[in-house]
Coordinates of N, CA and C in Angstrom, one line a residue:
X28 N 0.8 -1.2 0.0 CA 0.0 0.0 0.0 C 0.9 1.2 0.0
X29 N 0.6 2.1 -0.9 CA 1.3 3.4 -1.0 C 1.0 4.3 0.2
X30 N 2.1 4.9 0.8 CA 1.8 5.8 1.9 C 1.4 7.2 1.3
X31 N 0.7 7.9 2.1 CA 0.2 9.2 1.7 C 1.3 10.3 1.9
X32 N 1.2 11.4 1.2 CA 2.1 12.5 1.3 C 1.8 13.3 2.6
X33 N 2.8 14.1 3.0 CA 2.5 15.0 4.1 C 1.4 15.9 3.9
X34 N 1.2 16.4 2.6 CA 0.1 17.3 2.3 C -1.2 16.6 2.4
X35 N -1.3 15.3 2.0 CA -2.5 14.6 2.1 C -2.8 14.3 3.6
X36 N -1.8 14.0 4.4 CA -2.0 13.7 5.8 C -2.5 15.0 6.5
X37 N -2.0 16.2 6.1 CA -2.5 17.4 6.6 C -4.0 17.6 6.3
X38 N -4.4 17.3 5.1 CA -5.8 17.4 4.7 C -6.6 16.5 5.6
X39 N -6.2 15.2 5.8 CA -7.0 14.3 6.6 C -7.1 14.8 8.0
X40 N -6.0 15.3 8.6 CA -6.0 15.8 10.0 C -6.9 17.0 10.1
X41 N -6.8 17.9 9.1 CA -7.7 19.1 9.2 C -9.1 18.7 9.0
X42 N -9.4 17.7 8.2 CA -10.8 17.2 8.0 C -11.3 16.7 9.3
X43 N -10.5 15.9 10.1 CA -11.0 15.4 11.4 C -11.3 16.6 12.3
X44 N -10.4 17.5 12.3 CA -10.5 18.7 13.2 C -11.8 19.5 12.9
X45 N -12.0 19.7 11.6 CA -13.1 20.6 11.2 C -14.5 19.9 11.1
X46 N -14.5 18.6 10.8 CA -15.8 18.0 10.7 C -16.1 17.1 11.9
X47 N -15.1 16.6 12.6 CA -15.4 15.7 13.7 C -15.3 16.4 15.1
X48 N -14.6 17.5 15.2 CA -14.3 18.1 16.5 C -14.9 19.5 16.6
X49 N -14.5 20.4 15.7 CA -14.9 21.8 15.8 C -16.4 22.0 15.7
X50 N -17.2 21.2 15.1 CA -18.7 21.4 15.2 C -19.2 21.4 16.6
X51 N -18.5 20.8 17.5 CA -19.0 20.7 18.9 C -19.0 22.0 19.6
X52 N -18.0 22.9 19.5 CA -18.1 24.2 20.2 C -19.2 25.0 19.5
X53 N -19.4 24.9 18.2 CA -20.4 25.6 17.5 C -21.8 25.2 18.0
X54 N -22.0 23.9 18.2 CA -23.2 23.4 18.6 C -23.5 23.8 20.1
X55 N -22.5 23.8 20.9 CA -22.7 24.2 22.3 C -23.1 25.7 22.4
X56 N -22.5 26.5 21.5 CA -22.8 27.9 21.4 C -24.3 28.0 21.0
X57 N -24.6 27.3 19.9 CA -26.0 27.3 19.4 C -27.0 26.9 20.4
X58 N -26.7 25.8 21.1 CA -27.6 25.3 22.1 C -27.8 26.2 23.3
X59 N -26.8 27.0 23.6 CA -26.9 28.0 24.6 C -27.8 29.1 24.2
X60 N -27.7 29.5 22.9 CA -28.6 30.6 22.4 C -30.0 30.1 22.1
X61 N -30.1 28.9 21.6 CA -31.4 28.3 21.3 C -31.6 27.0 22.1
X62 N -32.1 27.1 23.3 CA -32.2 25.9 24.2 C -33.1 24.9 23.4
X63 N -32.6 23.6 23.5 CA -33.3 22.5 22.8 C -34.8 22.5 23.1
X64 N -35.1 22.7 24.3 CA -36.5 22.6 24.7 C -37.4 23.7 24.1
X65 N -36.7 24.8 23.7 CA -37.4 25.9 23.1 C -37.1 26.2 21.6
X66 N -36.3 25.3 21.0 CA -35.8 25.5 19.7 C -37.0 25.6 18.7
X67 N -37.9 24.7 18.8 CA -39.1 24.7 17.9 C -39.8 26.0 18.0
X68 N -40.0 26.5 19.2 CA -40.8 27.8 19.4 C -40.0 28.9 18.9
X69 N -38.7 28.9 19.1 CA -37.8 30.0 18.6 C -37.8 30.1 17.1
X70 N -37.8 29.0 16.4 CA -37.8 28.9 15.0 C -39.1 29.4 14.4
X71 N -40.2 29.0 15.1 CA -41.5 29.4 14.6 C -41.7 30.9 14.8
X72 N -41.2 31.4 15.9 CA -41.2 32.9 16.1 C -40.5 33.7 15.0
X73 N -39.5 33.1 14.4 CA -38.7 33.7 13.4 C -39.0 33.2 12.0
X74 N -40.2 32.6 11.9 CA -40.6 32.0 10.6 C -40.5 32.9 9.4
X75 N -41.0 34.1 9.5 CA -41.0 35.1 8.4 C -39.5 35.4 8.0
X76 N -38.7 35.7 9.0 CA -37.3 36.0 8.7 C -36.6 34.8 8.0
X77 N -36.9 33.6 8.5 CA -36.3 32.4 7.9 C -36.8 32.2 6.5
X78 N -38.1 32.4 6.3 CA -38.6 32.3 5.0 C -37.9 33.2 4.0
X79 N -37.7 34.5 4.4 CA -37.0 35.4 3.6 C -35.5 34.9 3.3
X80 N -34.9 34.4 4.3 CA -33.6 33.8 4.1 C -33.6 32.7 3.1
X81 N -34.6 31.9 3.2 CA -34.7 30.8 2.2 C -34.9 31.4 0.8
X82 N -35.8 32.4 0.7 CA -36.0 33.0 -0.6 C -34.7 33.7 -1.1
X83 N -33.9 34.2 -0.2 CA -32.6 34.8 -0.6 C -31.5 33.8 -0.8
X84 N -31.8 32.5 -0.6 CA -30.9 31.4 -0.8 C -29.8 31.4 0.2
X85 N -30.1 32.0 1.4 CA -29.1 31.8 2.5 C -29.4 30.6 3.3
X86 N -30.6 30.0 3.1 CA -30.9 28.7 3.6 C -31.5 27.9 2.5
X87 N -31.0 26.7 2.3 CA -31.4 25.8 1.2 C -32.6 24.9 1.7
X88 N -33.2 24.2 0.7 CA -34.3 23.4 1.0 C -34.0 22.3 2.0
X89 N -32.9 21.6 2.0 CA -32.6 20.6 2.9 C -32.4 21.2 4.3
X90 N -31.8 22.3 4.4 CA -31.7 23.0 5.7 C -33.1 23.4 6.2
X91 N -33.9 23.9 5.4 CA -35.3 24.3 5.7 C -36.0 23.1 6.3
X92 N -35.9 21.9 5.7 CA -36.5 20.7 6.1 C -36.1 20.3 7.5
X93 N -34.8 20.6 7.8 CA -34.3 20.3 9.2 C -34.9 21.3 10.2
X94 N -35.1 22.5 9.8 CA -35.7 23.5 10.7 C -37.2 23.3 11.0
X95 N -37.9 22.9 9.9 CA -39.3 22.8 10.0 C -39.7 21.3 9.6
X96 N -39.6 20.4 10.6 CA -39.8 19.0 10.3 C -41.3 18.7 10.4
X97 N -41.7 17.7 9.8 CA -43.1 17.2 9.9 C -43.4 16.7 11.3
X98 N -44.5 17.0 11.8 CA -44.9 16.5 13.1 C -44.9 15.0 13.1
X99 N -44.6 14.3 14.2 CA -44.3 14.8 15.5 C -42.9 15.2 15.8
X100 N -42.0 15.1 14.8 CA -40.6 15.4 14.9 C -40.5 16.9 15.2
X101 N -39.5 17.2 16.0 CA -39.1 18.6 16.3 C -37.7 18.8 15.9
X102 N -37.3 20.0 15.6 CA -35.9 20.3 15.1 C -34.9 19.9 16.3
X103 N -33.7 19.5 15.9 CA -32.7 19.1 16.8 C -31.4 19.6 16.3
X104 N -30.6 20.3 17.1 CA -29.4 20.9 16.6 C -28.3 19.8 16.2
X105 N -28.5 18.6 16.7 CA -27.6 17.5 16.4 C -27.7 17.2 14.9
X106 N -28.7 17.6 14.2 CA -28.9 17.3 12.8 C -28.4 18.5 12.0
X107 N -28.0 19.6 12.6 CA -27.6 20.8 11.9 C -26.1 20.8 11.7
X108 N -25.7 21.2 10.5 CA -24.2 21.3 10.3 C -23.7 22.7 10.7
X109 N -22.4 22.9 10.7 CA -21.8 24.2 11.1 C -22.4 25.4 10.4
X110 N -22.5 25.2 9.1 CA -23.0 26.3 8.2 C -24.4 26.8 8.7
X111 N -25.3 25.8 8.9 CA -26.7 26.2 9.3 C -26.7 26.8 10.7
X112 N -25.9 26.3 11.6 CA -25.9 26.8 13.0 C -25.3 28.2 13.0
X113 N -24.3 28.5 12.3 CA -23.7 29.8 12.2 C -24.6 30.8 11.5
X114 N -25.3 30.3 10.5 CA -26.2 31.2 9.8 C -27.4 31.6 10.7
X115 N -27.9 30.7 11.5 CA -28.9 31.0 12.5 C -28.4 31.9 13.6
X116 N -27.2 31.6 14.1 CA -26.6 32.5 15.1 C -26.4 33.9 14.7
X117 N -25.9 34.0 13.5 CA -25.6 35.4 13.0 C -26.9 36.2 12.6
X118 N -28.0 35.5 12.2 CA -29.2 36.1 11.8 C -30.3 36.2 12.8
X119 N -30.3 35.4 13.8 CA -31.4 35.3 14.7 C -31.1 35.7 16.1
X120 N -29.8 36.0 16.4 CA -29.4 36.4 17.7 C -28.8 37.8 17.7
X121 N -28.5 38.3 18.8 CA -27.9 39.7 18.9 C -26.4 39.6 18.9
X122 N -25.9 38.5 18.5 CA -24.4 38.3 18.5 C -23.8 39.4 17.6
X123 N -22.8 40.0 18.1 CA -22.1 41.1 17.4 C -21.1 40.4 16.5
X124 N -21.2 40.7 15.2 CA -20.3 40.1 14.2 C -18.8 40.5 14.4
X125 N -17.9 39.7 13.9 CA -16.5 40.1 14.0 C -16.2 41.4 13.2
X126 N -15.1 42.0 13.4 CA -14.8 43.3 12.8 C -15.1 43.3 11.3
X127 N -14.7 42.3 10.6 CA -14.8 42.2 9.1 C -16.0 41.3 8.7
X128 N -16.8 40.9 9.6 CA -18.0 40.1 9.3 C -17.7 38.6 9.5
X129 N -18.7 37.8 9.3 CA -18.6 36.4 9.5 C -18.0 35.7 8.2
X130 N -18.0 36.4 7.1 CA -17.5 35.8 5.9 C -16.0 36.0 5.6
X131 N -15.3 36.6 6.6 CA -13.8 36.8 6.4 C -13.1 36.2 7.6
X132 N -11.9 35.9 7.4 CA -11.1 35.3 8.5 C -10.7 36.5 9.4
X133 N -11.1 36.4 10.7 CA -10.8 37.4 11.7 C -9.3 37.5 12.0
X134 N -8.9 38.7 12.4 CA -7.5 38.9 12.9 C -7.3 38.0 14.1
X135 N -6.0 37.6 14.2 CA -5.7 36.7 15.4 C -5.9 37.4 16.7
X136 N -5.9 38.7 16.7 CA -6.1 39.4 18.0 C -7.6 39.5 18.4
X137 N -8.5 39.2 17.4 CA -9.9 39.2 17.7 C -10.3 37.9 18.3
X138 N -10.7 37.9 19.6 CA -11.0 36.6 20.3 C -12.4 36.5 20.8
X139 N -13.3 37.2 20.2 CA -14.7 37.1 20.6 C -15.3 35.8 20.1
X140 N -16.4 35.5 20.7 CA -17.1 34.2 20.3 C -17.5 34.2 18.8
X141 N -17.9 35.4 18.3 CA -18.3 35.5 16.9 C -17.1 35.3 16.0
X142 N -15.9 35.8 16.5 CA -14.7 35.7 15.7 C -14.3 34.2 15.6
X143 N -14.4 33.5 16.8 CA -14.1 32.1 16.8 C -15.0 31.3 15.8
X144 N -16.3 31.6 15.8 CA -17.2 31.0 14.9 C -16.8 31.3 13.4
X145 N -16.4 32.5 13.2 CA -16.0 32.9 11.8 C -14.8 32.1 11.4
X146 N -13.8 31.9 12.3 CA -12.6 31.1 12.0 C -13.0 29.7 11.6
X147 N -13.8 29.1 12.4 CA -14.2 27.7 12.1 C -14.9 27.7 10.7
X148 N -15.8 28.6 10.5 CA -16.5 28.6 9.2 C -15.5 28.9 8.1
X149 N -14.6 29.8 8.2 CA -13.7 30.1 7.2 C -12.8 28.9 6.7
X150 N -12.2 28.2 7.7 CA -11.4 27.1 7.4 C -12.2 25.9 6.9
X151 N -13.4 25.7 7.4 CA -14.2 24.6 7.0 C -14.6 24.8 5.5
X152 N -15.0 26.1 5.1 CA -15.3 26.4 3.7 C -14.1 26.2 2.9
X153 N -12.9 26.6 3.3 CA -11.7 26.4 2.6 C -11.4 25.0 2.3
X154 N -11.6 24.1 3.3 CA -11.4 22.7 3.2 C -12.3 22.1 2.2
X155 N -13.6 22.5 2.3 CA -14.6 21.9 1.4 C -14.3 22.3 -0.1
X156 N -13.7 23.4 -0.3 CA -13.4 23.8 -1.7 C -12.0 23.5 -2.1
X157 N -11.3 22.7 -1.3 CA -10.0 22.2 -1.8 C -10.2 20.9 -2.5
X158 N -9.9 20.9 -3.8 CA -10.3 19.8 -4.6 C -9.2 18.7 -4.8
X159 N -8.0 19.0 -4.3 CA -6.9 18.0 -4.6 C -6.6 17.2 -3.3
X160 N -7.3 17.4 -2.2 CA -7.1 16.6 -1.0 C -5.8 16.8 -0.4
X161 N -5.2 18.0 -0.6 CA -3.9 18.3 0.0 C -3.9 19.7 0.6
X162 N -3.1 19.8 1.7 CA -2.9 21.1 2.3 C -1.4 21.3 2.5
X163 N -0.9 22.4 2.0 CA 0.6 22.7 2.2 C 0.8 22.8 3.7
X164 N 2.1 22.5 4.1 CA 2.4 22.5 5.5 C 2.3 23.8 6.2
X165 N 2.7 24.9 5.5 CA 2.6 26.2 6.1 C 1.2 26.6 6.4
X166 N 0.3 26.4 5.4 CA -1.1 26.8 5.6 C -1.7 25.9 6.7
X167 N -1.4 24.6 6.6 CA -1.9 23.7 7.6 C -1.6 24.1 9.0
X168 N -0.3 24.4 9.3 CA 0.1 24.8 10.6 C -0.6 26.1 11.1
X169 N -0.7 27.1 10.2 CA -1.4 28.3 10.5 C -2.9 28.0 10.8
X170 N -3.5 27.3 10.0 CA -4.9 27.0 10.2 C -5.1 26.2 11.5
X171 N -4.3 25.2 11.7 CA -4.4 24.4 12.9 C -4.3 25.3 14.2
X172 N -3.3 26.2 14.2 CA -3.1 27.1 15.3 C -4.3 28.0 15.5
X173 N -4.9 28.5 14.4 CA -6.0 29.4 14.5 C -7.3 28.6 15.0
X174 N -7.5 27.4 14.6 CA -8.7 26.7 15.0 C -8.5 26.2 16.4
X175 N -7.4 25.6 16.7 CA -7.2 25.1 18.1 C -7.0 26.2 19.1
X176 N -6.8 27.4 18.6 CA -6.7 28.6 19.5 C -8.0 29.3 19.7
X177 N -9.1 28.7 19.2 CA -10.4 29.2 19.5 C -10.5 29.4 21.0
X178 N -11.0 30.5 21.4 CA -11.0 30.9 22.8 C -11.9 30.1 23.7
X179 N -11.8 28.8 23.5 CA -12.6 27.8 24.3 C -14.1 28.1 24.4
X180 N -14.7 28.3 23.2 CA -16.2 28.5 23.2 C -16.8 27.2 23.7
X181 N -16.7 27.0 25.0 CA -17.3 25.8 25.6 C -16.7 24.5 25.3
X182 N -15.5 24.5 24.6 CA -14.9 23.2 24.3 C -13.4 23.3 24.2
X183 N -12.7 22.5 24.8 CA -11.2 22.7 24.9 C -10.4 22.3 23.6
X184 N -10.7 23.0 22.5 CA -9.9 22.7 21.3 C -8.4 23.0 21.6
X185 N -8.2 24.0 22.5 CA -6.8 24.4 22.8 C -6.0 23.2 23.4
X186 N -6.6 22.2 23.9 CA -5.8 21.0 24.3 C -5.1 20.3 23.2
X187 N -5.6 20.4 22.0 CA -5.0 19.8 20.8 C -4.0 20.8 20.3
X188 N -2.8 20.8 21.0 CA -1.8 21.8 20.8 C -1.1 21.8 19.4
X189 N -0.8 20.7 18.9 CA -0.1 20.6 17.7 C -0.6 19.5 16.8
X190 N -0.3 19.6 15.5 CA -0.8 18.5 14.6 C -0.3 17.1 15.0
X191 N 0.9 17.1 15.7 CA 1.4 15.8 16.1 C 0.6 15.2 17.3
X192 N -0.2 16.0 17.9 CA -1.0 15.5 19.0 C -2.4 15.1 18.5
X193 N -2.5 14.5 17.3 CA -3.8 14.2 16.8 C -4.5 13.1 17.6
X194 N -3.7 12.4 18.4 CA -4.4 11.4 19.3 C -5.3 12.1 20.3
X195 N -5.0 13.3 20.6 CA -6.0 14.1 21.5 C -7.3 14.4 20.7
X196 N -7.1 14.7 19.4 CA -8.3 14.9 18.6 C -9.1 13.7 18.6
X197 N -8.5 12.5 18.5 CA -9.3 11.3 18.5 C -10.0 11.1 19.8
X198 N -9.3 11.5 20.9 CA -9.9 11.4 22.2 C -11.1 12.3 22.3
X199 N -11.0 13.5 21.8 CA -12.2 14.4 21.9 C -13.3 13.9 21.0
X200 N -13.0 13.2 19.9 CA -14.0 12.7 19.0 C -14.9 11.7 19.7
X201 N -14.3 11.0 20.7 CA -15.1 9.9 21.4 C -16.0 10.5 22.4
X202 N -15.9 11.7 22.8 CA -16.7 12.3 23.9 C -18.1 12.5 23.4

């Protein structure tokens, strides 16, 4: 079996961090703002705004179906991806956006909760749009530091200090 390159390994590690681990602080933040017991009521209260967001294509049909499920099912944040949770947080709460907005990578000095969410969103989008399955070492190390430096939005990503400590990432994945 052929071994993978360092750039491919970087991609795999970043994928684990961004899809297996970093959604957890986003979900904890989301669940704090939209308590699970009241999520259904909160969404119904914002129905008109959400419908406008759907019309503007900021929410797609599959996301809409997660928000407004057929009875007796109620929405559950465990079914929401990072993109949907951040979209709802930035549009339905009083969260103050990062200095340059949610669609740009915040400066390293900006350590607000919204900046942390924007960091996760930025790198997740970058990874999704990387079509060769590789990340150069310099970019990977910068991204890893940015993501694990998230100011502990309810989840100790900072414990995963370096890419070589990926076993910690696996440990958190089991929680």
